[in-house]
Short mmCIF file of C-alpha atoms and ligand atoms in Angstrom, two decimals:
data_model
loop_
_atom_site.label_atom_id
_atom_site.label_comp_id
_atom_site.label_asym_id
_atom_site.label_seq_id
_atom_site.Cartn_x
_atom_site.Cartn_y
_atom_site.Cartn_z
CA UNK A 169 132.51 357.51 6.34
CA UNK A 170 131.89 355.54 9.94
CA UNK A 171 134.77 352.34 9.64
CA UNK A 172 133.14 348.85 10.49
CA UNK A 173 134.18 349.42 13.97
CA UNK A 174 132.38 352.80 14.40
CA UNK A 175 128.79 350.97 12.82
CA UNK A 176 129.24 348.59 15.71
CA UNK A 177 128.67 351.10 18.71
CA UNK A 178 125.60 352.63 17.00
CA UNK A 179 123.71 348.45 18.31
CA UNK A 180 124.73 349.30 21.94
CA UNK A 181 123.02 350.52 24.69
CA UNK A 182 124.09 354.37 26.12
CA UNK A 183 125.43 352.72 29.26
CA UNK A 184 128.11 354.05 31.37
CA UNK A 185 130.63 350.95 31.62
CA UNK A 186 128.93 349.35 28.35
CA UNK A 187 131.08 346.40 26.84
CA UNK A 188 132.14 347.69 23.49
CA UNK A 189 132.19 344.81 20.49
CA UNK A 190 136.01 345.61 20.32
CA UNK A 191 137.89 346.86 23.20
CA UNK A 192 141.50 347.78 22.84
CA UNK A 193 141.38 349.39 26.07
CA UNK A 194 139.58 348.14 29.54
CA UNK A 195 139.72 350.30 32.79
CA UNK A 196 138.66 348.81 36.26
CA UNK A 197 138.45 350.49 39.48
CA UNK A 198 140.76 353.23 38.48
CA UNK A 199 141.18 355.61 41.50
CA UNK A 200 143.92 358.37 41.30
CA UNK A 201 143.28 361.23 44.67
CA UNK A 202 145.42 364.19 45.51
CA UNK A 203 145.04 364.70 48.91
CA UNK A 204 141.31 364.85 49.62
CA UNK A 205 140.31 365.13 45.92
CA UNK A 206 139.67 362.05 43.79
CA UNK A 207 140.18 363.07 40.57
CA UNK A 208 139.39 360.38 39.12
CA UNK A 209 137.50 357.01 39.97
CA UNK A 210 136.44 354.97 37.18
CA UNK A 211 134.61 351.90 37.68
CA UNK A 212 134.84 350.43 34.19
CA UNK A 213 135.64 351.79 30.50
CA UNK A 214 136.21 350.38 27.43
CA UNK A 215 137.58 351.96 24.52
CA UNK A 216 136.66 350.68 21.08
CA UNK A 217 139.04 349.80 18.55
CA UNK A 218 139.22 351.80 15.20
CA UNK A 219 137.37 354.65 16.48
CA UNK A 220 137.34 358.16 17.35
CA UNK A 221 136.34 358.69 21.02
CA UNK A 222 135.71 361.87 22.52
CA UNK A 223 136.22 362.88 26.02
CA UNK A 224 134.51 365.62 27.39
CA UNK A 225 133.75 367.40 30.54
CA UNK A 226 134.18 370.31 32.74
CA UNK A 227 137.38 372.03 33.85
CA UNK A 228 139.05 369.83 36.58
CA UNK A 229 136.67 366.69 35.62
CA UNK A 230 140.09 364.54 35.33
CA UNK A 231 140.44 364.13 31.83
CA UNK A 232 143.56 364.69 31.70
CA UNK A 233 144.52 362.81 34.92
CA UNK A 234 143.19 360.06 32.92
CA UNK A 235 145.26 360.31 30.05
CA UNK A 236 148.41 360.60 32.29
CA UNK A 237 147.16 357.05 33.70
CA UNK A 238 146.73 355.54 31.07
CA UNK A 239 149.67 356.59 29.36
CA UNK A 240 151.83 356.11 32.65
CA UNK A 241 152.59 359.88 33.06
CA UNK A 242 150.88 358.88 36.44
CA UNK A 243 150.18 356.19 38.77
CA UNK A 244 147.18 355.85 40.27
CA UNK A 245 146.29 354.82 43.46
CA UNK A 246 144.46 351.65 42.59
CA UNK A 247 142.86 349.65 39.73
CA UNK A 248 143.61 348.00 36.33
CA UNK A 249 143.76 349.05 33.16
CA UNK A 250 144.82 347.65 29.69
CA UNK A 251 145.83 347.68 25.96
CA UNK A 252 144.80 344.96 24.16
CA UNK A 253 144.47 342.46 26.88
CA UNK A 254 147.92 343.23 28.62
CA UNK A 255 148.36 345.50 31.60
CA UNK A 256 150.35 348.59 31.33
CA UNK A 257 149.89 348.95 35.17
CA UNK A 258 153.36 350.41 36.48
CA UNK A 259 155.00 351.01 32.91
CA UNK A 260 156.62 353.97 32.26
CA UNK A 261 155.57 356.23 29.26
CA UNK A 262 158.14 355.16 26.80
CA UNK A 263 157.06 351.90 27.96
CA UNK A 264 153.52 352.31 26.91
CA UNK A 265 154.35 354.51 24.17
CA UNK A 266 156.72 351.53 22.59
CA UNK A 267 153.21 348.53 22.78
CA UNK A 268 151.50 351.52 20.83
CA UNK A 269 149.55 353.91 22.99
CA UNK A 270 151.00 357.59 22.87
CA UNK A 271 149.66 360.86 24.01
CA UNK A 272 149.91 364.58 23.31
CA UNK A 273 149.79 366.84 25.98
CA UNK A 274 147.02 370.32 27.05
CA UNK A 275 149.86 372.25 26.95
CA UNK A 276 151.99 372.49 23.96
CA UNK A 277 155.34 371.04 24.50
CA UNK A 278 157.07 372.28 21.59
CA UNK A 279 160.91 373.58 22.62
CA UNK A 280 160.63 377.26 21.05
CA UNK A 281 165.20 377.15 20.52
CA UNK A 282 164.95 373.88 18.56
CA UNK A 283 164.26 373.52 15.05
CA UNK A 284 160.84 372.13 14.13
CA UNK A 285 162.69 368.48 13.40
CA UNK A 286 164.98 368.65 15.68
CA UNK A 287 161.75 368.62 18.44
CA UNK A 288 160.42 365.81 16.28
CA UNK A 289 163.88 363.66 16.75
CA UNK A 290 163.57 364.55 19.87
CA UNK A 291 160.02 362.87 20.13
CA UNK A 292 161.19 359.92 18.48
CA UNK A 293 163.72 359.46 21.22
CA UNK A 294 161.90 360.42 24.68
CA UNK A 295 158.99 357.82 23.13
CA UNK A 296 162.06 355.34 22.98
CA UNK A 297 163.31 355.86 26.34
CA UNK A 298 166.35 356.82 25.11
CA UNK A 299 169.10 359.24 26.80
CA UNK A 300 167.79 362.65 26.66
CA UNK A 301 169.12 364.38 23.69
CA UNK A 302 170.85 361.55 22.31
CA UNK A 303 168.99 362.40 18.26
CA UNK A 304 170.50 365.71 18.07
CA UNK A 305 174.45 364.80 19.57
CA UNK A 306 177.20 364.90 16.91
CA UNK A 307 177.85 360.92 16.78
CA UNK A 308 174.74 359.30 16.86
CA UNK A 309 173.96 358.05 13.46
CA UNK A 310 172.59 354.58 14.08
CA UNK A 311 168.98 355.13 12.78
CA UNK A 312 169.31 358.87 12.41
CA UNK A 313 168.73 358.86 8.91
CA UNK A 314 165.59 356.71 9.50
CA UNK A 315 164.49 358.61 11.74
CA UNK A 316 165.04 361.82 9.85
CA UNK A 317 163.15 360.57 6.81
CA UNK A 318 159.92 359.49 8.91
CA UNK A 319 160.43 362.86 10.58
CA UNK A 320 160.56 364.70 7.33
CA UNK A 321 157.41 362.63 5.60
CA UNK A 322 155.24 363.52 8.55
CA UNK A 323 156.33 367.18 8.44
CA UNK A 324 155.17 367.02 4.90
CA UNK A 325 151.89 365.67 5.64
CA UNK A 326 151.12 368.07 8.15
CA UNK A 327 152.30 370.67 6.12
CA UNK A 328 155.04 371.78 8.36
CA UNK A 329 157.81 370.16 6.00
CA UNK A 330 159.08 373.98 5.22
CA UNK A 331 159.21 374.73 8.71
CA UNK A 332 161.51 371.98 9.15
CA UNK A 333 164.69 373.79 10.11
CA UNK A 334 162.72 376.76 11.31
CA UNK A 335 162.56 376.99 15.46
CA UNK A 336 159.57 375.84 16.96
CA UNK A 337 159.39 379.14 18.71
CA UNK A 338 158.60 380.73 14.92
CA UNK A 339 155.21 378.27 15.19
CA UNK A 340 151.59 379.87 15.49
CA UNK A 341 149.68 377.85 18.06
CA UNK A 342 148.13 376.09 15.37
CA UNK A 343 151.13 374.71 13.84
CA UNK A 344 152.60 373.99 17.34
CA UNK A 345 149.40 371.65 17.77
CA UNK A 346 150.06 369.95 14.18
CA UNK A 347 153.92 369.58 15.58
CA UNK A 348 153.10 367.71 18.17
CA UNK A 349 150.46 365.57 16.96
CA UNK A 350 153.16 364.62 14.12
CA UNK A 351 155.62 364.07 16.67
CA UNK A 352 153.15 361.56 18.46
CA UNK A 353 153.27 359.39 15.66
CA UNK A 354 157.40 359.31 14.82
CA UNK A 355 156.33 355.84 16.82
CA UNK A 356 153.96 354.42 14.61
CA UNK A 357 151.48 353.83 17.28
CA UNK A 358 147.97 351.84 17.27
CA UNK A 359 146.21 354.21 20.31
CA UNK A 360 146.91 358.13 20.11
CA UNK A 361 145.49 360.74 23.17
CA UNK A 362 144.98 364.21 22.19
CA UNK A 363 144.39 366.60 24.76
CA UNK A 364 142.74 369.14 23.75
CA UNK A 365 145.03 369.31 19.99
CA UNK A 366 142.21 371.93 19.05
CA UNK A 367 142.57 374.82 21.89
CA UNK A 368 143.62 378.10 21.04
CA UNK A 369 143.66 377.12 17.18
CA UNK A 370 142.78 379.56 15.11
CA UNK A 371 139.77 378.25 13.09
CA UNK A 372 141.44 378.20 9.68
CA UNK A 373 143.73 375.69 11.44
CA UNK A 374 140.68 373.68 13.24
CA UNK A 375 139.72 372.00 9.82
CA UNK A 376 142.95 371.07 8.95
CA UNK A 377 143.39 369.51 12.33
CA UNK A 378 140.33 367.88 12.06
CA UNK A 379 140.77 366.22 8.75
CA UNK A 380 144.06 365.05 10.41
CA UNK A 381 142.66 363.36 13.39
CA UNK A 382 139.92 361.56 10.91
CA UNK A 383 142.50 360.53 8.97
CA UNK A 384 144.43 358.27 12.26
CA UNK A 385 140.88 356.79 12.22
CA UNK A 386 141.02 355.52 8.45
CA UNK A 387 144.51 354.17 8.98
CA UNK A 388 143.40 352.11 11.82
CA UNK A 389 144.33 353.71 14.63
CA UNK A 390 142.24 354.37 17.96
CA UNK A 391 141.91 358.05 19.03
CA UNK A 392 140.52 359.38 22.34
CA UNK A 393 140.58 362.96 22.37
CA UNK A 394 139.54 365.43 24.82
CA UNK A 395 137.91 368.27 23.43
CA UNK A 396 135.51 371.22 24.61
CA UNK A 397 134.10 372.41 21.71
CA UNK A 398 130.52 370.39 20.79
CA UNK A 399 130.47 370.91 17.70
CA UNK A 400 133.73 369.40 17.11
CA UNK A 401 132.97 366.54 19.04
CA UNK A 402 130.02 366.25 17.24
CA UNK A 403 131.38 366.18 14.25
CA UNK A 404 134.04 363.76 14.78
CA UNK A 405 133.50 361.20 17.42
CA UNK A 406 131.89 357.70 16.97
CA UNK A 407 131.38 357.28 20.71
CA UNK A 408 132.09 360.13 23.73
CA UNK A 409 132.50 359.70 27.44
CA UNK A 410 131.26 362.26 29.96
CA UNK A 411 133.38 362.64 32.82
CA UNK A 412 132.80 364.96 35.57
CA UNK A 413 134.14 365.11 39.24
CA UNK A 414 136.63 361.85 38.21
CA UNK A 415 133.56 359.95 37.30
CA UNK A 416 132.47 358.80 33.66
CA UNK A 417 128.89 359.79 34.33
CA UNK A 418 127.43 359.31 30.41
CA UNK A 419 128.96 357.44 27.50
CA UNK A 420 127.13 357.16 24.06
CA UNK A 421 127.06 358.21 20.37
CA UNK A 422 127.24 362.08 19.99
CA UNK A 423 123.97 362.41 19.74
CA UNK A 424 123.16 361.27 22.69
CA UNK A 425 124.70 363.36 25.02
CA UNK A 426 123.27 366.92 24.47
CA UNK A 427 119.80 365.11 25.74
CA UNK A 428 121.64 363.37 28.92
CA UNK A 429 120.18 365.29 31.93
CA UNK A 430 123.24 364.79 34.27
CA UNK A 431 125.98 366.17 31.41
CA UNK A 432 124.08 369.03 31.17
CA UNK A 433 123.66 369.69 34.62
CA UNK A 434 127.75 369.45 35.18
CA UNK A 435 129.47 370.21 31.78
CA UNK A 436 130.12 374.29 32.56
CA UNK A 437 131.63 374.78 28.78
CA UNK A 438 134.22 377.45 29.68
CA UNK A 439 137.13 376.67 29.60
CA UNK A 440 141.21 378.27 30.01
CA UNK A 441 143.97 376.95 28.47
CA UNK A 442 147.34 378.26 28.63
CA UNK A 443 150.75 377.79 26.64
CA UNK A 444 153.97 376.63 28.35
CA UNK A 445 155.52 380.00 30.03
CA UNK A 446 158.41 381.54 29.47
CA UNK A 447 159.93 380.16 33.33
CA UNK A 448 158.84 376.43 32.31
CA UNK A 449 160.27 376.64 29.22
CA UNK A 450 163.56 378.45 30.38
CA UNK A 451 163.65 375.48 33.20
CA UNK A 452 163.21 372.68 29.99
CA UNK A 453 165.89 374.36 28.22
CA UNK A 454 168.63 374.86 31.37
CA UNK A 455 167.98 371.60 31.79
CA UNK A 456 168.92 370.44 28.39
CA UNK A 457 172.39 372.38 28.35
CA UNK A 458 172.87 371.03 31.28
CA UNK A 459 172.67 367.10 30.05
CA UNK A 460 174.54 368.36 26.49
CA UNK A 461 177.76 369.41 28.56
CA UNK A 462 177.59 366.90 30.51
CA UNK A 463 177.38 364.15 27.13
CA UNK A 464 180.08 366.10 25.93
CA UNK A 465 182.35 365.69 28.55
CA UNK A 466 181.44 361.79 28.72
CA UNK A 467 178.79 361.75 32.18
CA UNK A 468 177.34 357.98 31.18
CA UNK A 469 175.79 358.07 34.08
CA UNK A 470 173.56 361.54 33.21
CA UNK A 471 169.88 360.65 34.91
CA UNK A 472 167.12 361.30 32.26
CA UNK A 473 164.67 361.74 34.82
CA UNK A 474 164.30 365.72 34.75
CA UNK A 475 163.00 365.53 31.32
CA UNK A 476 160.15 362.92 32.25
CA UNK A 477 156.91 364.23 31.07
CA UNK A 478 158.45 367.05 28.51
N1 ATP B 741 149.34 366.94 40.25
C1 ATP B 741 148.19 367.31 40.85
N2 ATP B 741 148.18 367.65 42.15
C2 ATP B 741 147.03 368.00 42.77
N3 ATP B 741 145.82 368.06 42.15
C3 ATP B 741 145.79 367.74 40.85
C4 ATP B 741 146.96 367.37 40.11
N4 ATP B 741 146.63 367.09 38.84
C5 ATP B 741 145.30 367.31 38.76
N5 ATP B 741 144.80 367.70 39.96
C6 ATP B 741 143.39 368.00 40.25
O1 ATP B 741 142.62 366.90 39.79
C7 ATP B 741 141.42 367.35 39.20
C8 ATP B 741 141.33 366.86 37.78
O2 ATP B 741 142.27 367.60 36.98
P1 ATP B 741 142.48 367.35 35.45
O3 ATP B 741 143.59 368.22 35.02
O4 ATP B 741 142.59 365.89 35.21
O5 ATP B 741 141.09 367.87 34.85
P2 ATP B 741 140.68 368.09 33.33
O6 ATP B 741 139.39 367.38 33.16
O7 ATP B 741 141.78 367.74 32.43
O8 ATP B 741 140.39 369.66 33.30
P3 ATP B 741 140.62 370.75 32.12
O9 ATP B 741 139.42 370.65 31.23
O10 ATP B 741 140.67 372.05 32.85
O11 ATP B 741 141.91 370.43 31.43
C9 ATP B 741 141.41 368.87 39.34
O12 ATP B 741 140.69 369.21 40.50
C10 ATP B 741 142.87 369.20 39.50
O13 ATP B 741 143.04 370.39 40.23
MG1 MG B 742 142.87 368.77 31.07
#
């Protein structure tokens, strides 16, 4: 059923840059370049409140550059961008993540050697900006059991809550997917970015996942997701945004797009996604020994750094 907020983009023109009736987010002049490639450079975006909005385009388009922006993973070269009228230029992600706007990342960041809650503690924390590790050390009770209970009611509504104690590692790639979309919300947050939160999901999964995205939309929230699959975008998005070559180069309803000349001409469809490998995730994992010894024996100083972007 399309919220109040979804009816309103259906009176607006298909314009890239359009003014949406709602904005919670605004983009201007956003220009992030690696060397000699811009990956992206957005003139002007606005992202409507209470919807689902799909973002779509072909391999290496900057999609996900874009979340990492926005969600200050990244820092772009130049521009201005927004949540609800305040800049989050220059914040760091727990930053952003605590005013409300999280993200879930291409590749699955699940920790295969911890226990399904113990990587959702875990989420709770990093989203805090708090010391690496910190939920699962012997000693630090002051909201575990908060924490713990909004862990365990999301667990249950994902339908991972007998997993719980399981290791992530024991997770199909569908359930990984579920795990960290539940983790994304130990925050309570108002804008959640999924990249990709349907690749390599096997399609019993994909309806599940589905129902779960529409669902952030009926309790208010704003979702931009990133998605390859038409049909899914189809079937879920109020509004979707073409980019291609770091440029938005369509925005519209769904049904718009499939007609738009220029998104046919550069969406390419296939598409390669890959888990984390075994050497990242052996590097994640030496890394968090490392900072447990060294909270054991007292370090205070420990930087958190090397775990930025897990
Ligand atoms: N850290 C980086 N260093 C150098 N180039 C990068 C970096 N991150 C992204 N790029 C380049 O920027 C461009 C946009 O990449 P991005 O990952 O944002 O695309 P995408 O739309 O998410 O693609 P996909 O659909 O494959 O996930 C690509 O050409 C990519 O190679
Ligand atoms: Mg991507």
């Amino acid at each position: 059923m399309p919220t109040d907020s979804a009816q309103a983009l259906r009176h607006l023109p298909w314009e890239i840059g359009v003014p949406k009736p709602d904005a919670t987010i605004v983009v201007d002049d956003l220009v992030r370049s690696f060397g000699g490639l811009t990956a992206v450079a957005v003139e002007h975006l606005e992202i409507q409140r209470g919807c689902i909005t799909g973002l779509i385009g072909p391999n290496g388009a900057g999609k996900t550059t874009m979340f990492n922006l926005l969600t200050g993973f990244d820092q772009p070269n130049t521009g201005r961008w927004s949540f609800d009228g305040r800049s989050l230029g220059r914040l760091k992600p727990h930053q952003v993540a605590r005013l409300g706007v999280v993200r879930t990342f291409q590749l699955t960041k699940a920790l295969s050697r911890l226990s399904v809650l113990e990587n959702m503690k875990l989420g709770a924390q990093q989203q805090r900006g708090e010391r690496f590790l910190n939920a699962l050390l012997p000693g630090w009770k002051s909201q575990e059991r908060d924490i713990e209970a909004r862990a365990m009611e999301l667990l249950d509504r994902f339908k991972l809550d007998a997993k719980a104690q399981d290791f992530a590692g024991t997770l199909s790639g569908g359930q990984r997917k579920l795990l960290e979309m539940a983790r994304a919300l130990m925050s309570q947050p108002k804008v959640v970015m999924l990249d990709e939160p349907m690749a390599g999901v096997n399609p019993a999964l994909t309806q599940s996942l589905l129902e779960h995205v529409k669902n952030l939309r009926e309790e208010g929230m704003t979702v931009v997701f990133v998605e390859h699959d038409m049909d899914v975008v189809r079937d879920i998005s109020d509004w979707v945004v073409v980019m291609a070559a770091g440029r938005v180069i369509a925005e519209g309803p769904p049904e718009s797009i499939s007609q738009n000349k220029d998104v046919v001409d550069a969406y390419l469809g296939a598409h390669h996604d890959a888990p984390l490998t075994v050497e990242e995730e052996e590097l994640v994992l030496a890394e968090a020994e490392v900072a447990i010894a060294a909270e054991k024996a007292g370090d205070a100083d420990l930087p958190t750094e090397t775990t930025r972007g897990l």
